[in-house]
Tab-separated table of C-alpha atoms in Angstrom:
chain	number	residue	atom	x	y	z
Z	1	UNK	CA	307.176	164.694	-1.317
Z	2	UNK	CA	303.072	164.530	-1.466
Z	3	UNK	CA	301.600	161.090	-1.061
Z	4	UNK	CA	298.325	159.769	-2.707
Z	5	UNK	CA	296.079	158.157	0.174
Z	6	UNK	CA	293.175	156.227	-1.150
Z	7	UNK	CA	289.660	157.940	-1.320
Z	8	UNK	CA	287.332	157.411	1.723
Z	9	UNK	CA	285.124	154.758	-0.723
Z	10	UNK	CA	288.217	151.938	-0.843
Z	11	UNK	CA	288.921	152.347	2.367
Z	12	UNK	CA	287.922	148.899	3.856
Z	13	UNK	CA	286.061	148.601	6.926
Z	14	UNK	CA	287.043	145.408	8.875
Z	15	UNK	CA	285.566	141.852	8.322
Z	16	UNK	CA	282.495	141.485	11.010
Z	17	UNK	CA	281.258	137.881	11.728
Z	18	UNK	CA	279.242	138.090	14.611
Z	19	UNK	CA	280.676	139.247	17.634
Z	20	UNK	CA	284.101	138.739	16.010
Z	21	UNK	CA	285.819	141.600	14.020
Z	22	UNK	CA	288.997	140.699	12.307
Z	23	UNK	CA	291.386	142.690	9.914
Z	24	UNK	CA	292.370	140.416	7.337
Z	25	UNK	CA	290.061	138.225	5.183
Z	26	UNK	CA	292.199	135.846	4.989
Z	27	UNK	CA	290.986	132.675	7.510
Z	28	UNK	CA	294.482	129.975	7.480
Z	29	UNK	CA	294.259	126.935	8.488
Z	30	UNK	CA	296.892	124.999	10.545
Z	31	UNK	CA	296.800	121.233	9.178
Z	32	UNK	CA	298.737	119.660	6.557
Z	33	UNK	CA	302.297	121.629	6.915
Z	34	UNK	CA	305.631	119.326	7.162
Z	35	UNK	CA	306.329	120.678	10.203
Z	36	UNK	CA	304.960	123.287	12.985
Z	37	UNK	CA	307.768	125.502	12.101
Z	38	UNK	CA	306.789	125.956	8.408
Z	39	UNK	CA	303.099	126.142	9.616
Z	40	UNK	CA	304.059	129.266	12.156
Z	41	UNK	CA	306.162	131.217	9.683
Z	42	UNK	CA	303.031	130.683	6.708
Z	43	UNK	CA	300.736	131.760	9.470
Z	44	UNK	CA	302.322	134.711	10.209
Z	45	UNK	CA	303.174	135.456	6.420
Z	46	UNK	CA	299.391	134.879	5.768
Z	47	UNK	CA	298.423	138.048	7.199
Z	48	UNK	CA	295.624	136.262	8.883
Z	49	UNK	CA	294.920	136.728	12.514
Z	50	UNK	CA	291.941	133.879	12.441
Z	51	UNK	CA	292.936	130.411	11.996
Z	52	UNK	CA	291.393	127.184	11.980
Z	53	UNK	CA	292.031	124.174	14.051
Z	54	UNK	CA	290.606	120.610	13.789
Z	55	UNK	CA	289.621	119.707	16.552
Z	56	UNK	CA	288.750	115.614	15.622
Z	57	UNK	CA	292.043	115.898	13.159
Z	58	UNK	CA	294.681	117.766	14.785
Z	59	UNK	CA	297.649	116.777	15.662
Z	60	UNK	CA	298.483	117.991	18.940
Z	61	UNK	CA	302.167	116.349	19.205
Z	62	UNK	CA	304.259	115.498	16.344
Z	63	UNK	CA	307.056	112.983	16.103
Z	64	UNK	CA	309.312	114.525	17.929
Z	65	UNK	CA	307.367	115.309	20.705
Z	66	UNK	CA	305.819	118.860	19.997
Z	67	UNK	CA	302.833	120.416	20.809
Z	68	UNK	CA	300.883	122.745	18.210
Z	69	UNK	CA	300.075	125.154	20.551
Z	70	UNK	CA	303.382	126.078	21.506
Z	71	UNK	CA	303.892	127.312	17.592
Z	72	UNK	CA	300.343	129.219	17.853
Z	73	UNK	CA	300.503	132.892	19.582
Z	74	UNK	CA	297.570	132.750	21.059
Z	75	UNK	CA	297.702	136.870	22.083
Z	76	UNK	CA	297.592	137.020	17.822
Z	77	UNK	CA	295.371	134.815	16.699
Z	78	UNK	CA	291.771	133.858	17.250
Z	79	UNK	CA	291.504	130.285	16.898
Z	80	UNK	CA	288.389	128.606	15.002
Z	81	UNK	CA	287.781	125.357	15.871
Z	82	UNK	CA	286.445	122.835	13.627
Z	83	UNK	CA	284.636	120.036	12.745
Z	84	UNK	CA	286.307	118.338	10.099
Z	85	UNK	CA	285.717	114.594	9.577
Z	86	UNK	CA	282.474	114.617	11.077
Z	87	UNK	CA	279.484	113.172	9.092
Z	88	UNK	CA	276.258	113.575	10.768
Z	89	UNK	CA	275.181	116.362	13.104
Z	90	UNK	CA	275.597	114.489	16.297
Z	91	UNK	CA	279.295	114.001	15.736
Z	92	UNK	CA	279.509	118.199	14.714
Z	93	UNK	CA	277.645	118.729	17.875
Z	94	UNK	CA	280.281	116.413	20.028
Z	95	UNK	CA	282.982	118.210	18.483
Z	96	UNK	CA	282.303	121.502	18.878
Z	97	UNK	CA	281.579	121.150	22.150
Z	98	UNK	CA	284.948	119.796	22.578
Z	99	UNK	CA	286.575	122.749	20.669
Z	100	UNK	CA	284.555	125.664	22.892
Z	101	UNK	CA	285.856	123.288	26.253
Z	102	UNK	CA	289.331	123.568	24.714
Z	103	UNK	CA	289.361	127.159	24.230
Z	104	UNK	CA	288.314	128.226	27.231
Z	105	UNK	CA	290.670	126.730	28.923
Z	106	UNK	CA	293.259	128.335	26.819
Z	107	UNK	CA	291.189	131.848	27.237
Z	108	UNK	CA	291.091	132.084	23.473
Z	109	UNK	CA	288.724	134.430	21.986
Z	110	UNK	CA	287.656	131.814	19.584
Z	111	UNK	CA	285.570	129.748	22.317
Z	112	UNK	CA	281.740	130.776	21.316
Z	113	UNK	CA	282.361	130.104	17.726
Z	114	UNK	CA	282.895	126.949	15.421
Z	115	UNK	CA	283.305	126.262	11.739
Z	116	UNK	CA	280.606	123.461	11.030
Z	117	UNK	CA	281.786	120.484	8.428
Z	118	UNK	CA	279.249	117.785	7.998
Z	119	UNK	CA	280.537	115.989	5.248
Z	120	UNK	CA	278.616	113.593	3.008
Z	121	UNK	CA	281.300	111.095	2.131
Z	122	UNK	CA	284.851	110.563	2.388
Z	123	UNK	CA	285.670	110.770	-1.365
Z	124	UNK	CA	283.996	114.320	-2.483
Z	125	UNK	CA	284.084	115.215	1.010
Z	126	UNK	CA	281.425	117.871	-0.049
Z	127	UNK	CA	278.804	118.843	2.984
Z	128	UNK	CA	275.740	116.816	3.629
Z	129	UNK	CA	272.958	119.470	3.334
Z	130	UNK	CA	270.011	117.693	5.287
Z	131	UNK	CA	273.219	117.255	8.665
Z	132	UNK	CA	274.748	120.201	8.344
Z	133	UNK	CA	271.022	122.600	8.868
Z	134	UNK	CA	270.252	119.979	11.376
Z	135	UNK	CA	273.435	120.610	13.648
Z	136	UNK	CA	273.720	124.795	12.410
Z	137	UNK	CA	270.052	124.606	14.155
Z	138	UNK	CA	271.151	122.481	17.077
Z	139	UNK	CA	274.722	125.050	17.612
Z	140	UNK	CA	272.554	128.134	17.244
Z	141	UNK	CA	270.482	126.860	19.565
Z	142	UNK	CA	272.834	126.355	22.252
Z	143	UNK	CA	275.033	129.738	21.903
Z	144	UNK	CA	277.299	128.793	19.150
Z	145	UNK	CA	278.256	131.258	16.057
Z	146	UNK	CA	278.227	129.052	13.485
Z	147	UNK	CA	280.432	129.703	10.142
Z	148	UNK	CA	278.956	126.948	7.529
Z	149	UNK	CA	280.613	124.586	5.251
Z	150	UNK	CA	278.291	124.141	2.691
Z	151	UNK	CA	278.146	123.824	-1.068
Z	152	UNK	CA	277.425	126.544	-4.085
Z	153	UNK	CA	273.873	126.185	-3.757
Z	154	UNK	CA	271.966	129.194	-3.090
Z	155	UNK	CA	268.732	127.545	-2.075
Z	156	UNK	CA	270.833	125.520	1.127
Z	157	UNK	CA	272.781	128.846	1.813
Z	158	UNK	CA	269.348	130.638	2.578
Z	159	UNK	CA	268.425	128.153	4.842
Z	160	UNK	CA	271.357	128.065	7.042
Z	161	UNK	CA	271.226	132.191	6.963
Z	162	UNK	CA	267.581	131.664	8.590
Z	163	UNK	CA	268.847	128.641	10.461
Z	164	UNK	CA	270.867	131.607	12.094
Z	165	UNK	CA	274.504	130.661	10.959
Z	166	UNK	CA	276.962	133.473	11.493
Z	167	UNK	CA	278.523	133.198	8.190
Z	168	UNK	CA	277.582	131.048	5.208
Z	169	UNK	CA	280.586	129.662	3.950
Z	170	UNK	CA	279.969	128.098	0.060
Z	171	UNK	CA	282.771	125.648	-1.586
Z	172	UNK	CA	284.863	127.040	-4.563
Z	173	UNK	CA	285.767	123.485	-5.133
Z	174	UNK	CA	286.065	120.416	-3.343
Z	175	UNK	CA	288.172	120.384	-0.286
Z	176	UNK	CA	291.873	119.766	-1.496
Z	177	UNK	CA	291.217	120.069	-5.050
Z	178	UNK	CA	292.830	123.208	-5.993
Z	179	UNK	CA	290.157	123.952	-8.595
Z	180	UNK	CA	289.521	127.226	-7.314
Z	181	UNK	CA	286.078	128.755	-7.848
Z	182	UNK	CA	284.441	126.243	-10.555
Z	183	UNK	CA	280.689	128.125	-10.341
Z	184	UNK	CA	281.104	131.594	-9.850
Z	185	UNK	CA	277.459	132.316	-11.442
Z	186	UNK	CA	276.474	130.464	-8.254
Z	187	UNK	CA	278.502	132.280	-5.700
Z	188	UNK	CA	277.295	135.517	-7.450
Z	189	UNK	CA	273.458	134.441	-6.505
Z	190	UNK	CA	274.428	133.153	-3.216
Z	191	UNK	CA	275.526	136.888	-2.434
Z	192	UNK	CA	272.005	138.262	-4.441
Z	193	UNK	CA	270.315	136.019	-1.752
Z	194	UNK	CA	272.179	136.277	1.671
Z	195	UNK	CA	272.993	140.049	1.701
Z	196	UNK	CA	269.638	141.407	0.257
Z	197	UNK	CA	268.780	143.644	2.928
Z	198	UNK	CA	271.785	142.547	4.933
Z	199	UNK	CA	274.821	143.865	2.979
Z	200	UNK	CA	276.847	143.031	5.980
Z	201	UNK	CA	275.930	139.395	6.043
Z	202	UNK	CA	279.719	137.250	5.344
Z	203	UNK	CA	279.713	135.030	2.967
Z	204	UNK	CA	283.244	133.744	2.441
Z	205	UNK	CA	284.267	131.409	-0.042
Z	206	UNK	CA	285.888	128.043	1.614
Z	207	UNK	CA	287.729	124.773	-0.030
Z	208	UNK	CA	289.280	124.180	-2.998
Z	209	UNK	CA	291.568	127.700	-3.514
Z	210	UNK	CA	294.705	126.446	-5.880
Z	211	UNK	CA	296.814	130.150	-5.955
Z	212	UNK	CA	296.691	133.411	-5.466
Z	213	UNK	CA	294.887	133.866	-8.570
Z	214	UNK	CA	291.483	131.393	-6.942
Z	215	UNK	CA	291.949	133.964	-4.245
Z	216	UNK	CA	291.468	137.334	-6.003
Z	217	UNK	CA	288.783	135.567	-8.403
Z	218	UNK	CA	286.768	134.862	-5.515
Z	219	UNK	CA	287.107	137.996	-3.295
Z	220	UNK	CA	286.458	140.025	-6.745
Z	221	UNK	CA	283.171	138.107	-6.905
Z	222	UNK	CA	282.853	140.723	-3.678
Z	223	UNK	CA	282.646	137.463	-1.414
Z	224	UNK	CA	283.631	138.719	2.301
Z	225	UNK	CA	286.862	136.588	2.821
Z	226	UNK	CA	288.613	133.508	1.683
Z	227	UNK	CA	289.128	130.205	3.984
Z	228	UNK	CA	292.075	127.791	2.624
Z	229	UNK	CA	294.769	125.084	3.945
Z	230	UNK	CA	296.148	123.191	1.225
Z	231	UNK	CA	297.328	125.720	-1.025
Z	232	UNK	CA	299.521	127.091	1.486
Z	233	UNK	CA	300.722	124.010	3.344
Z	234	UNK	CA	301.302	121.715	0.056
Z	235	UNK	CA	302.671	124.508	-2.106
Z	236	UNK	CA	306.481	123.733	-3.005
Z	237	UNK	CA	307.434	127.040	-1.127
Z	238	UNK	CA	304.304	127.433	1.717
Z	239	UNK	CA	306.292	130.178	2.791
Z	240	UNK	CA	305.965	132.101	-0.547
Z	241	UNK	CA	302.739	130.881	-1.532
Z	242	UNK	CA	301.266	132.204	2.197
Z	243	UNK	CA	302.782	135.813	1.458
Z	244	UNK	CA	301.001	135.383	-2.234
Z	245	UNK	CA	297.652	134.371	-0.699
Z	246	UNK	CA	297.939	137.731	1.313
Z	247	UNK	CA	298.254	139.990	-1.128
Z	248	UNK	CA	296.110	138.369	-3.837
Z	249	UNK	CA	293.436	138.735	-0.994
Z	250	UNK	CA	294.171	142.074	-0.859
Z	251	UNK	CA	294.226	142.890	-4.376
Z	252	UNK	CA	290.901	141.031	-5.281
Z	253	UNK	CA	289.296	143.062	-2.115
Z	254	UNK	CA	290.127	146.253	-3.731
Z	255	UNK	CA	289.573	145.294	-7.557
Z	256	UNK	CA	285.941	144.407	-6.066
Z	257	UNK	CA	285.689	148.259	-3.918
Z	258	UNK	CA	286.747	149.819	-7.177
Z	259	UNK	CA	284.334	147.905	-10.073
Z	260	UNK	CA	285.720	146.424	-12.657
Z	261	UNK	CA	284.860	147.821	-16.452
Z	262	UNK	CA	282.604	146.238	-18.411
Z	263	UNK	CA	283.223	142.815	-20.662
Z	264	UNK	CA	282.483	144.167	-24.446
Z	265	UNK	CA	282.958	142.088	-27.273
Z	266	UNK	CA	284.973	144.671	-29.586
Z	267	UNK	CA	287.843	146.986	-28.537
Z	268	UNK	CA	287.305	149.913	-27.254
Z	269	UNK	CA	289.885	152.720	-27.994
Z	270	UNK	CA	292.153	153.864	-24.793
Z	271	UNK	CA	292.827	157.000	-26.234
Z	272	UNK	CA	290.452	159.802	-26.965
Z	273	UNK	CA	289.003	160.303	-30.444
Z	274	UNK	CA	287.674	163.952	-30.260
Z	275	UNK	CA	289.890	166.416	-31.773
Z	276	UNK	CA	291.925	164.151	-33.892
Z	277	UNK	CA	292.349	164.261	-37.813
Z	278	UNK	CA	290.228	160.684	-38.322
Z	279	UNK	CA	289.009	158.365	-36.023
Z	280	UNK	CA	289.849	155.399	-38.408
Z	281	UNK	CA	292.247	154.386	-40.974
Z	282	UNK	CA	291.840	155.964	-44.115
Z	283	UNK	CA	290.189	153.653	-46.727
Z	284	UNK	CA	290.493	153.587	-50.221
């Protein structure tokens, strides 16, 4: 029995951020489950082997006593610390600091790298622009790999490229909303702007992915990867949901590698219309 193999053109290279190569696109992150048991079984039905820890948020115990890292293989995963509920660059700075201490002394490959939040308020919780270049500038300068939080504007997302941030990360949505990508048009000149001349340059959409579907919409936009939390860990079934995140991320990787057809107004027949008695109802 012969097997089709995909042509050498769809077959995807790994994601590159950095120093950091990983082979899904999928970036999880950890907060937000019911318990660390659900959170470890959606990890590992994720596909992802990057995930994202708070380091100002997290939970280390719960309840009953347990410890998050005891549910995180740390031989699996690379662990990306972040900044979440920080609101000026000072606090980012603090806390990134804290998450690189943290990691090395867990020997986790993660340790040279952060994901930067600067939020602007507590209610939108979309990124402060003028905080978040001031502490990119700051982390770059002081040996971090920065992957940004920022919002769907193009003209921000060029200056944290030059501010050297490892990966420009643009909102679909708000954090939490579930809105999935509400500008694409943006996220489509974001990617003119940050990979002309530097195709390789990630720019992965983060925040606001509902379902599966936000998650194929985006990567077919031919963003590099997809960041989400709450559409895994408050779905009704994380467990499902996490295994549907995977392969819509999949799926909307390869729709991209293969090009979609063009949108046309009228139909355009699926079967050929050479060598056929008429190419259109008979009219009277």
């Amino acid at each position: 029995m012969s097997t089709t193999t995909l042509p050498d053109a769809l077959t995807d290279a790994p994601l590159r951020i950095g120093s950091h190569t990983l082979t899904s696109r999928l970036i999880v992150g950890t907060g937000k489950y019911n318990t660390f048991e659900t959170m470890q079984q959606s990890l590992a039905l994720s596909g992802a082997d990057c995930i994202t820890v708070a380091v100002r948020r997290e939970r280390l115990y719960d309840g009953q006593g347990k410890n998050i890292l005891d549910y995180l293989d740390l031989a699996r995963y690379t662990l990306l610390p972040n900044t979440a509920g920080c609101y000026n660059a000072t606090d980012a700075v603090r806390v990134a600091r804290m998450g690189r201490e943290i990691l090395l002394s867990l020997e986790n490959s993660g340790a040279d790298w952060v994901k930067l939040e600067c939020l602007g308020d507590a209610k939108t919780l979309l990124p402060d622009p003028v905080e978040t270049l001031r502490a990119t500038e700051q982390l770059v300068a002081e040996g971090f790999q920065v992957l940004c939080y920022t919002s769907d504007d193009p003209l921000v997302a060029r200056r944290l490229k030059k501010a050297g941030a490892a990966a420009v990360m643009p909102a679909g949505s708000p954090i939490g909303s579930g809105q999935g990508v509400l500008n694409p048009n943006n996220i489509r000149i974001i990617l003119e702007y940050l990979k002309d001349e530097d195709p390789d340059y990630p720019v992965i959409i983060d925040a606001g992915v509902g379902t599966a579907s936000d998650v194929t919409v985006a990567m077919e936009l031919g963003v590099d990867g997809v960041l989400l939390n709450t559409g895994i860990a408050h779905a009704r079934d994380p467990l499902g949901m996490a295994h549907a995140m995977k392969a819509a991320c999949e799926a909307g990787r390869l729709a991209y590698l293969s090009g979609r057809i063009p949108k046309r107004l009228y139909a355009t027949a699926s079967s050929p219309e050479e060598g056929i008695i008429a190419t259109r109802p008979y009219l009277s």
